[in-house]
Protein backbone atom coordinates (compact mmCIF):
# COMPACT_ATOMS: atom_id res chain seq x y z
CA UNK A 1 0.00 0.00 0.00
CA UNK A 2 0.88 3.68 -0.06
CA UNK A 3 3.68 4.47 2.35
CA UNK A 4 3.66 8.25 2.10
CA UNK A 5 0.41 10.20 2.46
CA UNK A 6 0.49 13.95 1.92
CA UNK A 7 -2.13 16.45 2.99
CA UNK A 8 -3.73 18.58 1.86
CA UNK A 9 -3.62 17.76 -1.85
CA UNK A 10 -4.14 21.43 -2.68
CA UNK A 11 -3.95 24.64 -0.71
CA UNK A 12 -4.63 28.27 -1.54
CA UNK A 13 -3.22 30.99 0.71
CA UNK A 14 -3.12 34.76 0.69
CA UNK A 15 0.23 36.48 0.85
CA UNK A 16 1.45 36.98 4.37
CA UNK A 17 -0.36 34.03 5.91
CA UNK A 18 1.09 30.93 7.54
CA UNK A 19 0.32 27.29 6.88
CA UNK A 20 1.57 23.76 7.35
CA UNK A 21 1.82 20.75 5.08
CA UNK A 22 1.96 17.26 6.45
CA UNK A 23 3.21 13.83 5.47
CA UNK A 24 2.11 10.69 7.26
CA UNK A 25 3.97 7.44 6.83
CA UNK A 26 2.36 4.03 7.04
CA UNK A 27 5.60 2.63 8.45
CA UNK A 28 8.58 3.92 10.42
CA UNK A 29 10.86 5.98 8.21
CA UNK A 30 14.60 6.56 8.60
CA UNK A 31 14.68 9.95 6.88
CA UNK A 32 12.51 12.42 5.00
CA UNK A 33 13.26 15.01 2.34
CA UNK A 34 11.04 17.88 1.23
CA UNK A 35 11.06 19.25 -2.33
CA UNK A 36 9.33 22.04 -4.21
CA UNK A 37 8.56 21.53 -7.88
CA UNK A 38 8.39 24.84 -9.71
CA UNK A 39 6.44 25.79 -12.82
CA UNK A 40 9.27 24.58 -15.07
CA UNK A 41 9.13 21.16 -13.44
CA UNK A 42 12.43 21.35 -11.56
CA UNK A 43 12.62 19.58 -8.18
CA UNK A 44 14.33 21.78 -5.62
CA UNK A 45 15.41 20.22 -2.35
CA UNK A 46 14.22 22.20 0.66
CA UNK A 47 15.13 20.02 3.65
CA UNK A 48 16.61 16.65 4.45
CA UNK A 49 15.94 15.36 7.96
CA UNK A 50 16.94 12.21 9.78
CA UNK A 51 15.37 13.62 12.97
CA UNK A 52 14.39 16.84 14.68
CA UNK A 53 13.76 20.17 12.97
CA UNK A 54 15.42 22.41 10.41
CA UNK A 55 14.68 25.98 9.50
CA UNK A 56 15.59 28.07 6.47
CA UNK A 57 14.16 31.57 6.24
CA UNK A 58 10.37 31.34 6.25
CA UNK A 59 10.35 27.56 5.97
CA UNK A 60 10.64 25.12 8.83
CA UNK A 61 10.40 21.36 8.77
CA UNK A 62 10.06 18.78 11.51
CA UNK A 63 10.38 15.01 11.55
CA UNK A 64 8.74 13.15 14.43
CA UNK A 65 11.79 11.70 16.19
CA UNK A 66 9.84 9.37 18.48
CA UNK A 67 7.55 7.36 16.22
CA UNK A 68 9.09 8.50 12.92
CA UNK A 69 5.64 8.30 11.33
CA UNK A 70 5.09 11.91 10.16
CA UNK A 71 6.79 15.10 9.04
CA UNK A 72 5.58 18.67 8.65
CA UNK A 73 6.59 21.66 6.56
CA UNK A 74 5.63 25.07 7.91
CA UNK A 75 5.48 28.13 5.68
CA UNK A 76 5.51 31.47 7.43
CA UNK A 77 4.52 34.77 5.78
CA UNK A 78 3.73 33.13 2.43
CA UNK A 79 5.00 34.94 -0.68
CA UNK A 80 4.02 34.60 -4.33
CA UNK A 81 7.27 32.80 -5.13
CA UNK A 82 6.31 30.00 -2.70
CA UNK A 83 3.73 28.76 -5.20
CA UNK A 84 4.42 25.30 -6.56
CA UNK A 85 3.90 21.68 -5.74
CA UNK A 86 5.51 20.43 -2.54
CA UNK A 87 6.56 16.82 -2.21
CA UNK A 88 7.83 14.86 0.71
CA UNK A 89 9.85 11.73 0.09
CA UNK A 90 10.88 9.24 2.73
CA UNK A 91 13.25 6.33 3.11
CA UNK A 92 12.41 3.38 5.31
CA UNK A 93 15.78 1.74 4.97
CA UNK A 94 16.19 0.54 1.41
CA UNK A 95 17.88 1.95 -1.65
CA UNK A 96 15.27 4.50 -2.65
CA UNK A 97 13.04 7.30 -1.46
CA UNK A 98 9.27 7.08 -1.90
CA UNK A 99 7.32 10.18 -2.82
CA UNK A 100 3.96 11.38 -1.64
CA UNK A 101 1.37 12.62 -4.14
CA UNK A 102 2.24 16.27 -3.46
CA UNK A 103 0.51 19.42 -2.23
CA UNK A 104 -0.23 22.02 -4.87
CA UNK A 105 0.22 25.38 -3.19
CA UNK A 106 -1.14 28.59 -4.70
CA UNK A 107 -0.32 31.95 -3.15
CA UNK A 108 -2.70 34.76 -3.98
CA UNK A 109 -1.97 38.48 -3.71
CA UNK B 1 26.24 25.23 -12.98
CA UNK B 2 23.86 22.28 -13.03
CA UNK B 3 25.23 19.43 -10.97
CA UNK B 4 23.12 16.78 -12.68
CA UNK B 5 22.80 17.08 -16.44
CA UNK B 6 19.94 15.38 -18.23
CA UNK B 7 19.72 15.35 -21.99
CA UNK B 8 17.63 16.04 -23.92
CA UNK B 9 15.25 18.34 -22.07
CA UNK B 10 12.42 17.50 -24.46
CA UNK B 11 11.98 14.47 -26.67
CA UNK B 12 9.26 13.48 -29.11
CA UNK B 13 9.34 9.86 -30.27
CA UNK B 14 7.28 7.69 -32.56
CA UNK B 15 5.52 4.60 -31.16
CA UNK B 16 7.74 1.57 -31.53
CA UNK B 17 11.02 3.48 -31.67
CA UNK B 18 13.92 3.40 -29.23
CA UNK B 19 15.43 6.30 -27.31
CA UNK B 20 18.21 6.83 -24.78
CA UNK B 21 17.90 9.38 -22.01
CA UNK B 22 21.24 10.71 -20.78
CA UNK B 23 22.18 11.48 -17.19
CA UNK B 24 25.53 12.67 -15.83
CA UNK B 25 26.22 13.86 -12.30
CA UNK B 26 29.14 15.98 -11.15
CA UNK B 27 28.60 15.67 -7.42
CA UNK B 28 30.96 12.77 -6.83
CA UNK B 29 28.02 10.64 -5.69
CA UNK B 30 28.12 6.87 -5.65
CA UNK B 31 24.40 6.17 -6.06
CA UNK B 32 22.16 7.15 -8.97
CA UNK B 33 18.46 6.70 -9.64
CA UNK B 34 15.72 7.07 -12.22
CA UNK B 35 12.22 8.26 -11.37
CA UNK B 36 9.22 8.84 -13.62
CA UNK B 37 6.49 11.45 -13.25
CA UNK B 38 3.41 11.08 -15.42
CA UNK B 39 0.40 13.37 -15.47
CA UNK B 40 -1.81 11.25 -13.28
CA UNK B 41 0.66 9.73 -10.84
CA UNK B 42 3.21 10.96 -8.30
CA UNK B 43 6.93 10.48 -8.83
CA UNK B 44 7.55 6.78 -9.18
CA UNK B 45 10.81 5.04 -8.43
CA UNK B 46 12.23 3.05 -11.35
CA UNK B 47 15.85 2.00 -10.67
CA UNK B 48 18.64 2.51 -8.18
CA UNK B 49 22.34 1.94 -8.82
CA UNK B 50 25.20 1.99 -6.35
CA UNK B 51 28.83 1.92 -7.53
CA UNK B 52 27.50 1.10 -10.99
CA UNK B 53 25.60 -1.96 -9.80
CA UNK B 54 21.84 -2.39 -9.92
CA UNK B 55 20.37 -2.28 -6.40
CA UNK B 56 16.64 -2.15 -7.01
CA UNK B 57 14.32 -2.34 -10.00
CA UNK B 58 10.65 -1.46 -9.69
CA UNK B 59 9.98 -1.24 -13.41
CA UNK B 60 7.78 -4.06 -14.61
CA UNK B 61 8.82 -3.80 -18.23
CA UNK B 62 12.15 -5.00 -19.60
CA UNK B 63 11.81 -2.29 -22.26
CA UNK B 64 13.48 0.01 -19.75
CA UNK B 65 17.19 -0.68 -19.37
CA UNK B 66 19.61 1.50 -17.39
CA UNK B 67 23.17 1.73 -18.66
CA UNK B 68 26.10 2.83 -16.52
CA UNK B 69 29.23 3.25 -18.64
CA UNK B 70 30.99 5.39 -16.03
CA UNK B 71 30.55 5.94 -12.31
CA UNK B 72 28.88 9.30 -12.83
CA UNK B 73 26.66 8.21 -15.73
CA UNK B 74 23.33 6.43 -15.63
CA UNK B 75 21.54 6.50 -18.96
CA UNK B 76 18.10 5.02 -19.56
CA UNK B 77 17.38 3.11 -22.75
CA UNK B 78 13.72 2.67 -23.65
CA UNK B 79 12.80 0.31 -26.49
CA UNK B 80 9.52 -0.29 -28.33
CA UNK B 81 8.13 3.00 -27.07
CA UNK B 82 4.42 3.28 -26.29
CA UNK B 83 2.22 6.36 -25.81
CA UNK B 84 1.84 5.34 -22.14
CA UNK B 85 5.58 5.90 -21.71
CA UNK B 86 4.98 9.63 -22.12
CA UNK B 87 6.16 11.23 -18.88
CA UNK B 88 8.95 13.29 -17.40
CA UNK B 89 11.92 11.14 -16.45
CA UNK B 90 14.08 12.38 -13.61
CA UNK B 91 17.57 11.26 -12.80
CA UNK B 92 18.83 11.68 -9.22
CA UNK B 93 21.93 10.93 -7.19
CA UNK B 94 23.00 10.64 -3.56
CA UNK B 95 26.34 10.21 -1.84
CA UNK B 96 25.45 6.63 -0.91
CA UNK B 97 22.36 4.49 -1.33
CA UNK B 98 21.78 4.44 2.42
CA UNK B 99 18.89 6.25 4.21
CA UNK B 100 21.25 8.93 5.59
CA UNK B 101 21.94 10.46 2.18
CA UNK B 102 19.89 13.25 0.65
CA UNK B 103 18.99 13.20 -3.03
CA UNK B 104 19.70 15.73 -5.77
CA UNK B 105 17.51 15.66 -8.87
CA UNK B 106 18.19 16.67 -12.43
CA UNK B 107 15.79 18.90 -14.32
CA UNK B 108 14.20 15.97 -16.14
CA UNK B 109 13.62 14.81 -19.70
CA UNK B 110 10.07 15.35 -20.88
CA UNK B 111 9.19 12.50 -23.25
CA UNK B 112 6.18 12.48 -25.55
CA UNK B 113 5.43 9.33 -27.53
CA UNK B 114 3.10 9.79 -30.48
mmCIF file with all atom_site columns, N, CA and C in Angstrom, chain B residues 43-69:
data_model
loop_
_atom_site.group_PDB
_atom_site.id
_atom_site.type_symbol
_atom_site.label_atom_id
_atom_site.label_alt_id
_atom_site.label_comp_id
_atom_site.label_asym_id
_atom_site.label_entity_id
_atom_site.label_seq_id
_atom_site.pdbx_PDB_ins_code
_atom_site.Cartn_x
_atom_site.Cartn_y
_atom_site.Cartn_z
_atom_site.occupancy
_atom_site.B_iso_or_equiv
_atom_site.pdbx_formal_charge
_atom_site.auth_seq_id
_atom_site.auth_comp_id
_atom_site.auth_asym_id
_atom_site.auth_atom_id
_atom_site.pdbx_PDB_model_num
ATOM 1  N N  . UNK B 1 43 ? 5.607  10.965 -8.424  1.00 0.00 ? 43 UNK B N  1
ATOM 2  C CA . UNK B 1 43 ? 6.934  10.482 -8.834  1.00 0.00 ? 43 UNK B CA 1
ATOM 3  C C  . UNK B 1 43 ? 7.095  9.021  -8.418  1.00 0.00 ? 43 UNK B C  1
ATOM 4  N N  . UNK B 1 44 ? 7.416  8.206  -9.421  1.00 0.00 ? 44 UNK B N  1
ATOM 5  C CA . UNK B 1 44 ? 7.554  6.781  -9.178  1.00 0.00 ? 44 UNK B CA 1
ATOM 6  C C  . UNK B 1 44 ? 9.000  6.357  -9.324  1.00 0.00 ? 44 UNK B C  1
ATOM 7  N N  . UNK B 1 45 ? 9.460  5.585  -8.366  1.00 0.00 ? 45 UNK B N  1
ATOM 8  C CA . UNK B 1 45 ? 10.806 5.035  -8.432  1.00 0.00 ? 45 UNK B CA 1
ATOM 9  C C  . UNK B 1 45 ? 10.890 4.005  -9.553  1.00 0.00 ? 45 UNK B C  1
ATOM 10 N N  . UNK B 1 46 ? 12.016 4.047  -10.297 1.00 0.00 ? 46 UNK B N  1
ATOM 11 C CA . UNK B 1 46 ? 12.234 3.053  -11.352 1.00 0.00 ? 46 UNK B CA 1
ATOM 12 C C  . UNK B 1 46 ? 13.433 2.167  -11.014 1.00 0.00 ? 46 UNK B C  1
ATOM 13 N N  . UNK B 1 47 ? 14.609 2.772  -10.880 1.00 0.00 ? 47 UNK B N  1
ATOM 14 C CA . UNK B 1 47 ? 15.847 2.005  -10.667 1.00 0.00 ? 47 UNK B CA 1
ATOM 15 C C  . UNK B 1 47 ? 16.751 2.722  -9.671  1.00 0.00 ? 47 UNK B C  1
ATOM 16 N N  . UNK B 1 48 ? 17.551 1.939  -8.962  1.00 0.00 ? 48 UNK B N  1
ATOM 17 C CA . UNK B 1 48 ? 18.643 2.514  -8.180  1.00 0.00 ? 48 UNK B CA 1
ATOM 18 C C  . UNK B 1 48 ? 19.925 1.753  -8.489  1.00 0.00 ? 48 UNK B C  1
ATOM 19 N N  . UNK B 1 49 ? 21.014 2.492  -8.580  1.00 0.00 ? 49 UNK B N  1
ATOM 20 C CA . UNK B 1 49 ? 22.339 1.941  -8.823  1.00 0.00 ? 49 UNK B CA 1
ATOM 21 C C  . UNK B 1 49 ? 23.273 2.454  -7.741  1.00 0.00 ? 49 UNK B C  1
ATOM 22 N N  . UNK B 1 50 ? 24.174 1.595  -7.296  1.00 0.00 ? 50 UNK B N  1
ATOM 23 C CA . UNK B 1 50 ? 25.198 1.987  -6.348  1.00 0.00 ? 50 UNK B CA 1
ATOM 24 C C  . UNK B 1 50 ? 26.520 1.436  -6.840  1.00 0.00 ? 50 UNK B C  1
ATOM 25 N N  . UNK B 1 51 ? 27.517 2.314  -6.975  1.00 0.00 ? 51 UNK B N  1
ATOM 26 C CA . UNK B 1 51 ? 28.825 1.916  -7.526  1.00 0.00 ? 51 UNK B CA 1
ATOM 27 C C  . UNK B 1 51 ? 28.639 1.128  -8.830  1.00 0.00 ? 51 UNK B C  1
ATOM 28 N N  . UNK B 1 52 ? 27.769 1.631  -9.654  1.00 0.00 ? 52 UNK B N  1
ATOM 29 C CA . UNK B 1 52 ? 27.501 1.102  -10.992 1.00 0.00 ? 52 UNK B CA 1
ATOM 30 C C  . UNK B 1 52 ? 26.821 -0.265 -11.002 1.00 0.00 ? 52 UNK B C  1
ATOM 31 N N  . UNK B 1 53 ? 26.305 -0.677 -9.856  1.00 0.00 ? 53 UNK B N  1
ATOM 32 C CA . UNK B 1 53 ? 25.603 -1.963 -9.797  1.00 0.00 ? 53 UNK B CA 1
ATOM 33 C C  . UNK B 1 53 ? 24.130 -1.729 -9.485  1.00 0.00 ? 53 UNK B C  1
ATOM 34 N N  . UNK B 1 54 ? 23.270 -2.490 -10.147 1.00 0.00 ? 54 UNK B N  1
ATOM 35 C CA . UNK B 1 54 ? 21.839 -2.385 -9.919  1.00 0.00 ? 54 UNK B CA 1
ATOM 36 C C  . UNK B 1 54 ? 21.498 -2.836 -8.503  1.00 0.00 ? 54 UNK B C  1
ATOM 37 N N  . UNK B 1 55 ? 20.765 -1.952 -7.770  1.00 0.00 ? 55 UNK B N  1
ATOM 38 C CA . UNK B 1 55 ? 20.370 -2.279 -6.402  1.00 0.00 ? 55 UNK B CA 1
ATOM 39 C C  . UNK B 1 55 ? 18.894 -2.639 -6.336  1.00 0.00 ? 55 UNK B C  1
ATOM 40 N N  . UNK B 1 56 ? 18.075 -1.918 -7.080  1.00 0.00 ? 56 UNK B N  1
ATOM 41 C CA . UNK B 1 56 ? 16.637 -2.153 -7.007  1.00 0.00 ? 56 UNK B CA 1
ATOM 42 C C  . UNK B 1 56 ? 16.009 -1.783 -8.342  1.00 0.00 ? 56 UNK B C  1
ATOM 43 N N  . UNK B 1 57 ? 15.024 -2.556 -8.746  1.00 0.00 ? 57 UNK B N  1
ATOM 44 C CA . UNK B 1 57 ? 14.324 -2.339 -10.003 1.00 0.00 ? 57 UNK B CA 1
ATOM 45 C C  . UNK B 1 57 ? 12.837 -2.495 -9.737  1.00 0.00 ? 57 UNK B C  1
ATOM 46 N N  . UNK B 1 58 ? 12.091 -1.401 -9.894  1.00 0.00 ? 58 UNK B N  1
ATOM 47 C CA . UNK B 1 58 ? 10.645 -1.462 -9.692  1.00 0.00 ? 58 UNK B CA 1
ATOM 48 C C  . UNK B 1 58 ? 9.897  -1.236 -10.997 1.00 0.00 ? 58 UNK B C  1
ATOM 49 N N  . UNK B 1 59 ? 10.595 -1.438 -12.094 1.00 0.00 ? 59 UNK B N  1
ATOM 50 C CA . UNK B 1 59 ? 9.976  -1.245 -13.411 1.00 0.00 ? 59 UNK B CA 1
ATOM 51 C C  . UNK B 1 59 ? 9.565  -2.599 -13.962 1.00 0.00 ? 59 UNK B C  1
ATOM 52 N N  . UNK B 1 60 ? 8.293  -2.752 -14.204 1.00 0.00 ? 60 UNK B N  1
ATOM 53 C CA . UNK B 1 60 ? 7.783  -4.056 -14.611 1.00 0.00 ? 60 UNK B CA 1
ATOM 54 C C  . UNK B 1 60 ? 8.272  -4.470 -15.991 1.00 0.00 ? 60 UNK B C  1
ATOM 55 N N  . UNK B 1 61 ? 8.510  -3.479 -16.846 1.00 0.00 ? 61 UNK B N  1
ATOM 56 C CA . UNK B 1 61 ? 8.819  -3.802 -18.231 1.00 0.00 ? 61 UNK B CA 1
ATOM 57 C C  . UNK B 1 61 ? 10.315 -3.847 -18.482 1.00 0.00 ? 61 UNK B C  1
ATOM 58 N N  . UNK B 1 62 ? 10.738 -4.877 -19.219 1.00 0.00 ? 62 UNK B N  1
ATOM 59 C CA . UNK B 1 62 ? 12.151 -4.996 -19.603 1.00 0.00 ? 62 UNK B CA 1
ATOM 60 C C  . UNK B 1 62 ? 12.505 -4.037 -20.736 1.00 0.00 ? 62 UNK B C  1
ATOM 61 N N  . UNK B 1 63 ? 11.514 -3.280 -21.207 1.00 0.00 ? 63 UNK B N  1
ATOM 62 C CA . UNK B 1 63 ? 11.807 -2.294 -22.265 1.00 0.00 ? 63 UNK B CA 1
ATOM 63 C C  . UNK B 1 63 ? 12.648 -1.135 -21.703 1.00 0.00 ? 63 UNK B C  1
ATOM 64 N N  . UNK B 1 64 ? 12.690 -1.039 -20.400 1.00 0.00 ? 64 UNK B N  1
ATOM 65 C CA . UNK B 1 64 ? 13.479 0.015  -19.750 1.00 0.00 ? 64 UNK B CA 1
ATOM 66 C C  . UNK B 1 64 ? 14.774 -0.603 -19.230 1.00 0.00 ? 64 UNK B C  1
ATOM 67 N N  . UNK B 1 65 ? 15.901 -0.134 -19.756 1.00 0.00 ? 65 UNK B N  1
ATOM 68 C CA . UNK B 1 65 ? 17.191 -0.685 -19.369 1.00 0.00 ? 65 UNK B CA 1
ATOM 69 C C  . UNK B 1 65 ? 18.157 0.434  -19.002 1.00 0.00 ? 65 UNK B C  1
ATOM 70 N N  . UNK B 1 66 ? 18.584 0.510  -17.747 1.00 0.00 ? 66 UNK B N  1
ATOM 71 C CA . UNK B 1 66 ? 19.612 1.499  -17.387 1.00 0.00 ? 66 UNK B CA 1
ATOM 72 C C  . UNK B 1 66 ? 20.967 1.042  -17.916 1.00 0.00 ? 66 UNK B C  1
ATOM 73 N N  . UNK B 1 67 ? 21.820 2.025  -18.182 1.00 0.00 ? 67 UNK B N  1
ATOM 74 C CA . UNK B 1 67 ? 23.168 1.734  -18.662 1.00 0.00 ? 67 UNK B CA 1
ATOM 75 C C  . UNK B 1 67 ? 24.144 2.641  -17.923 1.00 0.00 ? 67 UNK B C  1
ATOM 76 N N  . UNK B 1 68 ? 25.115 2.036  -17.264 1.00 0.00 ? 68 UNK B N  1
ATOM 77 C CA . UNK B 1 68 ? 26.100 2.833  -16.524 1.00 0.00 ? 68 UNK B CA 1
ATOM 78 C C  . UNK B 1 68 ? 27.482 2.562  -17.076 1.00 0.00 ? 68 UNK B C  1
ATOM 79 N N  . UNK B 1 69 ? 27.924 3.425  -18.018 1.00 0.00 ? 69 UNK B N  1
ATOM 80 C CA . UNK B 1 69 ? 29.235 3.249  -18.641 1.00 0.00 ? 69 UNK B CA 1
ATOM 81 C C  . UNK B 1 69 ? 30.354 3.813  -17.785 1.00 0.00 ? 69 UNK B C  1
#
